[in-house]
Each structure stands twice: as structure tokens, then as C-alpha cells.
Amino acid sequence: MTETRSYPRHINTDAGDLEFRLMSRADEAAVLDFAKALPTHDLLFLPRNISQPKVLSAWVKEIERGDIVSLLAVKDGKVVGCGTLVRDPHSWSTHVGEIRMVVSQDVRGQGVGKALSQETFALALCAGLEKLSVQMTVDQQAAIALFESLGFKAEALLRDHVRDVAGKKHDIVVLGHNVAQVAAQMEAYGLPGAVQH
Ligand SMILES: CC(C)(COP(=O)(O)OP(=O)(O)OC[C@H]1O[C@@H](n2cnc3c(N)ncnc32)[C@H](O)[C@@H]1OP(=O)(O)O)[C@@H](O)C(=O)NCCC(=O)NCCS
């Protein structure tokens, strides 16, 4: 799906000039450092704890298999954000992609998340996905606001669905987006090439 977009890309944000590039095996150590510096509460939306080396190497294998595309936001050689598009080619939902995104605490609120989510969204459109989903703990106000601004709408609430390291349970909200409708609307407006490759 990435053949249709070219990387690296340089993006200007309030956090400065960032490089967006595809994550590969060579980034394993840098991404582990990034993940370890994040509050564990911010990782609860993920199916596995990415601050553990085993989980990270499984993630890299999924990238190499082509089931996952991860974009890194890099500032001065340091990973400050990661946006991932996940698909399961063996499921009944090959038309659906899940976006997972996380940004370093020290650059939050400076547009990095917005730029990463837009780029990940564009990847999903290029890949011909029809629906996108995203999930987070209900207290992640910034994440909910960010995805709502992209047109995502709440579809489900999973009560007490994840348990943090202290044993406390948290609710998860699932937001969805009908991407196929966006593509159809763009064509209706005469903008089939609106997503630049
Ligand atoms: C969600 C997250 C990636 C956003 O990253 P970010 O770089 O801070 O986001 P941005 O600065 O681009 O802000 C994007 C939008 O989020 C909203 N937002 C940002 N900070 C906010 C805050 N503290 N409270 C409420 N809304 C906020 C705003 O709508 C903002 O858009 P605007 O600047 O046009 O108003 C980041 O908060 C994060 O890593 N959270 C923990 C992980 C997580 O829960 N991820 C969600 C699962 S996909």
C-alpha cells in the first residue's frame, strides 16, 4: 500500500521540521526508547505493550509481512511519534484498517499527531480501504478530538476492557470512519486526485 506514497517526507509543525518515514527493522532500538519513555497509561489502547522488546520485534515482523505500515515522525534523529495502519488480510474485514497513533509527551499539542493522522489516513485511502477504526481509553480527550476532527464517529464503548499495571480497569471507545464514502464524495466533486501520491 505504500508503493503509492513516497517517503521520507518533510513536514513542518509547531514542533519544528519533522521527517516522516517508514519504520523498518533498523528502527527497533529507537522505537523501543520512544515507547519506554511514554506513560504506560498511553499504551493501553494497544493490544500489546510496545515497551517490551519481544512485542517490538513481533511488530517489526508484521511490518515485514506487509500487514502493518508504521510511519515514524523523527525530529533531530529522535523518534517523536508513530502512526500505524493495521490490516488483517486473513480476516473477514480485509476492507477495514485500524489506525494506532502515539506521540511523545514533550511534543504534544504542536500538530505532530494531526500531521501523522492525516498521513496515515491518506495511506488508507491509497490502499483502497473502505472503513477505518481507531480505539483509545475514554480519557484520551486529545485523541478523541483529533479523530473526530477527521470525521470519525463513536461506534462502540467497551466497558472495563483493559487493565493497567496497577490492576485498574478502563473503558475503551471505538471510533469508525466510512472512508469509501469520502473517496466517493471527492469523485463527485471532481477531485479524484485530491489525495496526492
Ligand atoms: C492523540 C495524540 C497522538 C495526539 O498527538 P498531538 O501531537 O498532541 O496532537 P496535535 O497537537 O496534532 O493535536 C491534534 C488535535 O487534538 C486535539 N487536542 C490536542 N491536545 C488536546 C488536549 N490536551 N485536549 C483536548 N484536545 C486536544 C485538538 O483538537 C488538536 O487539533 P487542533 O490543534 O487543530 O485544535 C497524543 O495525545 C497521544 O499520543 N496520546 C496517547 C496515545 C493515544 O491514546 N492514542 C490514541 C489511540 S489511536
Short mmCIF file of N, CA and C in Angstrom, two decimals, residues 59-119:
data_model
loop_
_atom_site.label_atom_id
_atom_site.label_comp_id
_atom_site.label_asym_id
_atom_site.label_seq_id
_atom_site.Cartn_x
_atom_site.Cartn_y
_atom_site.Cartn_z
N TRP A 59 6.26 -6.83 16.15
CA TRP A 59 5.71 -5.72 15.36
C TRP A 59 6.53 -5.58 14.07
N VAL A 60 7.85 -5.61 14.18
CA VAL A 60 8.71 -5.48 13.01
C VAL A 60 8.43 -6.62 12.02
N LYS A 61 8.19 -7.82 12.56
CA LYS A 61 7.89 -8.96 11.67
C LYS A 61 6.59 -8.72 10.91
N GLU A 62 5.61 -8.12 11.59
CA GLU A 62 4.33 -7.83 10.91
C GLU A 62 4.54 -6.79 9.81
N ILE A 63 5.44 -5.83 10.07
CA ILE A 63 5.76 -4.82 9.05
C ILE A 63 6.38 -5.53 7.83
N GLU A 64 7.30 -6.44 8.12
CA GLU A 64 7.99 -7.14 7.02
C GLU A 64 7.04 -8.03 6.24
N ARG A 65 6.01 -8.57 6.92
CA ARG A 65 4.99 -9.38 6.22
C ARG A 65 4.06 -8.52 5.39
N GLY A 66 4.03 -7.22 5.70
CA GLY A 66 3.18 -6.31 4.94
C GLY A 66 1.79 -6.10 5.53
N ASP A 67 1.54 -6.64 6.73
CA ASP A 67 0.21 -6.48 7.35
C ASP A 67 0.09 -5.13 8.05
N ILE A 68 1.24 -4.56 8.37
CA ILE A 68 1.25 -3.30 9.11
C ILE A 68 2.16 -2.32 8.39
N VAL A 69 1.72 -1.05 8.34
CA VAL A 69 2.62 0.00 7.88
C VAL A 69 2.75 1.00 9.02
N SER A 70 3.97 1.25 9.46
CA SER A 70 4.17 2.23 10.53
C SER A 70 4.98 3.39 10.01
N LEU A 71 4.48 4.58 10.29
CA LEU A 71 5.18 5.80 9.91
C LEU A 71 5.79 6.40 11.16
N LEU A 72 7.06 6.75 11.07
CA LEU A 72 7.69 7.39 12.22
C LEU A 72 7.82 8.87 11.95
N ALA A 73 7.58 9.67 12.99
CA ALA A 73 7.88 11.11 12.92
C ALA A 73 9.20 11.28 13.66
N VAL A 74 10.19 11.79 12.94
CA VAL A 74 11.53 11.87 13.50
C VAL A 74 11.96 13.33 13.57
N LYS A 75 12.44 13.71 14.78
CA LYS A 75 12.91 15.09 14.95
C LYS A 75 14.36 15.04 15.44
N ASP A 76 15.26 15.67 14.73
CA ASP A 76 16.68 15.65 15.07
C ASP A 76 17.17 14.23 15.36
N GLY A 77 16.78 13.30 14.54
CA GLY A 77 17.24 11.91 14.67
C GLY A 77 16.51 11.11 15.74
N LYS A 78 15.55 11.73 16.44
CA LYS A 78 14.86 11.03 17.52
C LYS A 78 13.40 10.77 17.14
N VAL A 79 12.92 9.57 17.44
CA VAL A 79 11.52 9.25 17.13
C VAL A 79 10.61 10.00 18.12
N VAL A 80 9.69 10.81 17.59
CA VAL A 80 8.78 11.56 18.47
C VAL A 80 7.32 11.18 18.25
N GLY A 81 7.08 10.33 17.26
CA GLY A 81 5.69 9.93 17.03
C GLY A 81 5.64 8.74 16.11
N CYS A 82 4.52 8.02 16.21
CA CYS A 82 4.37 6.85 15.35
C CYS A 82 2.89 6.68 14.99
N GLY A 83 2.63 6.55 13.72
CA GLY A 83 1.26 6.30 13.25
C GLY A 83 1.27 4.98 12.48
N THR A 84 0.33 4.11 12.82
CA THR A 84 0.34 2.77 12.22
C THR A 84 -1.01 2.46 11.59
N LEU A 85 -0.94 1.80 10.44
CA LEU A 85 -2.15 1.31 9.79
C LEU A 85 -2.08 -0.21 9.79
N VAL A 86 -3.06 -0.82 10.42
CA VAL A 86 -3.06 -2.28 10.57
C VAL A 86 -4.20 -2.89 9.76
N ARG A 87 -3.87 -3.96 9.03
CA ARG A 87 -4.91 -4.70 8.30
C ARG A 87 -4.70 -6.18 8.56
N ASP A 88 -5.79 -6.94 8.49
CA ASP A 88 -5.66 -8.38 8.64
C ASP A 88 -6.15 -9.04 7.35
N PRO A 89 -5.21 -9.42 6.48
CA PRO A 89 -5.60 -9.96 5.17
C PRO A 89 -6.31 -11.31 5.25
N HIS A 90 -6.25 -11.97 6.43
CA HIS A 90 -6.89 -13.29 6.55
C HIS A 90 -8.23 -13.23 7.29
N SER A 91 -8.69 -12.03 7.58
CA SER A 91 -9.93 -11.91 8.34
C SER A 91 -11.11 -11.66 7.40
N TRP A 92 -12.30 -11.49 7.97
CA TRP A 92 -13.49 -11.12 7.18
C TRP A 92 -13.55 -9.62 7.00
N SER A 93 -12.51 -8.94 7.45
CA SER A 93 -12.53 -7.47 7.41
C SER A 93 -11.34 -6.92 6.63
N THR A 94 -11.10 -7.51 5.45
CA THR A 94 -9.95 -7.04 4.67
C THR A 94 -10.16 -5.62 4.14
N HIS A 95 -11.41 -5.15 4.20
CA HIS A 95 -11.71 -3.79 3.74
C HIS A 95 -11.53 -2.76 4.86
N VAL A 96 -11.16 -3.26 6.05
CA VAL A 96 -11.07 -2.37 7.22
C VAL A 96 -9.62 -2.22 7.66
N GLY A 97 -9.26 -1.00 8.05
CA GLY A 97 -7.93 -0.76 8.60
C GLY A 97 -8.07 -0.14 9.98
N GLU A 98 -7.10 -0.42 10.84
CA GLU A 98 -7.12 0.23 12.16
C GLU A 98 -5.94 1.17 12.25
N ILE A 99 -6.20 2.38 12.73
CA ILE A 99 -5.11 3.34 12.93
C ILE A 99 -4.71 3.33 14.40
N ARG A 100 -3.42 3.29 14.64
CA ARG A 100 -2.89 3.38 16.01
C ARG A 100 -1.86 4.48 16.02
N MET A 101 -1.97 5.38 16.99
CA MET A 101 -1.08 6.52 16.94
C MET A 101 -0.64 6.97 18.32
N VAL A 102 0.61 7.33 18.42
CA VAL A 102 1.09 7.84 19.70
C VAL A 102 2.23 8.82 19.45
N VAL A 103 2.24 9.88 20.27
CA VAL A 103 3.22 10.96 20.12
C VAL A 103 3.91 11.19 21.46
N SER A 104 5.21 11.50 21.43
CA SER A 104 5.98 11.77 22.66
C SER A 104 5.32 12.89 23.45
N GLN A 105 5.35 12.75 24.76
CA GLN A 105 4.71 13.75 25.61
C GLN A 105 5.30 15.15 25.41
N ASP A 106 6.63 15.22 25.20
CA ASP A 106 7.28 16.54 25.12
C ASP A 106 6.96 17.32 23.84
N VAL A 107 6.35 16.68 22.83
CA VAL A 107 5.97 17.46 21.64
C VAL A 107 4.46 17.47 21.40
N ARG A 108 3.70 17.07 22.40
CA ARG A 108 2.24 17.05 22.20
C ARG A 108 1.66 18.46 22.09
N GLY A 109 0.53 18.55 21.42
CA GLY A 109 -0.16 19.83 21.29
C GLY A 109 0.51 20.74 20.27
N GLN A 110 1.40 20.19 19.46
CA GLN A 110 2.10 21.01 18.47
C GLN A 110 1.87 20.54 17.03
N GLY A 111 0.80 19.77 16.86
CA GLY A 111 0.42 19.40 15.50
C GLY A 111 1.05 18.13 14.96
N VAL A 112 1.88 17.45 15.76
CA VAL A 112 2.53 16.23 15.26
C VAL A 112 1.48 15.13 15.04
N GLY A 113 0.59 14.97 16.03
CA GLY A 113 -0.46 13.95 15.93
C GLY A 113 -1.37 14.21 14.74
N LYS A 114 -1.72 15.47 14.53
CA LYS A 114 -2.61 15.80 13.41
C LYS A 114 -1.94 15.44 12.09
N ALA A 115 -0.67 15.85 11.93
CA ALA A 115 0.04 15.57 10.68
C ALA A 115 0.19 14.06 10.47
N LEU A 116 0.50 13.33 11.53
CA LEU A 116 0.66 11.87 11.40
C LEU A 116 -0.67 11.20 11.06
N SER A 117 -1.75 11.68 11.69
CA SER A 117 -3.04 11.04 11.42
C SER A 117 -3.49 11.34 9.99
N GLN A 118 -3.20 12.55 9.50
CA GLN A 118 -3.58 12.87 8.12
C GLN A 118 -2.81 11.98 7.15
N GLU A 119 -1.53 11.79 7.44
CA GLU A 119 -0.69 10.98 6.55
C GLU A 119 -1.16 9.52 6.58
#
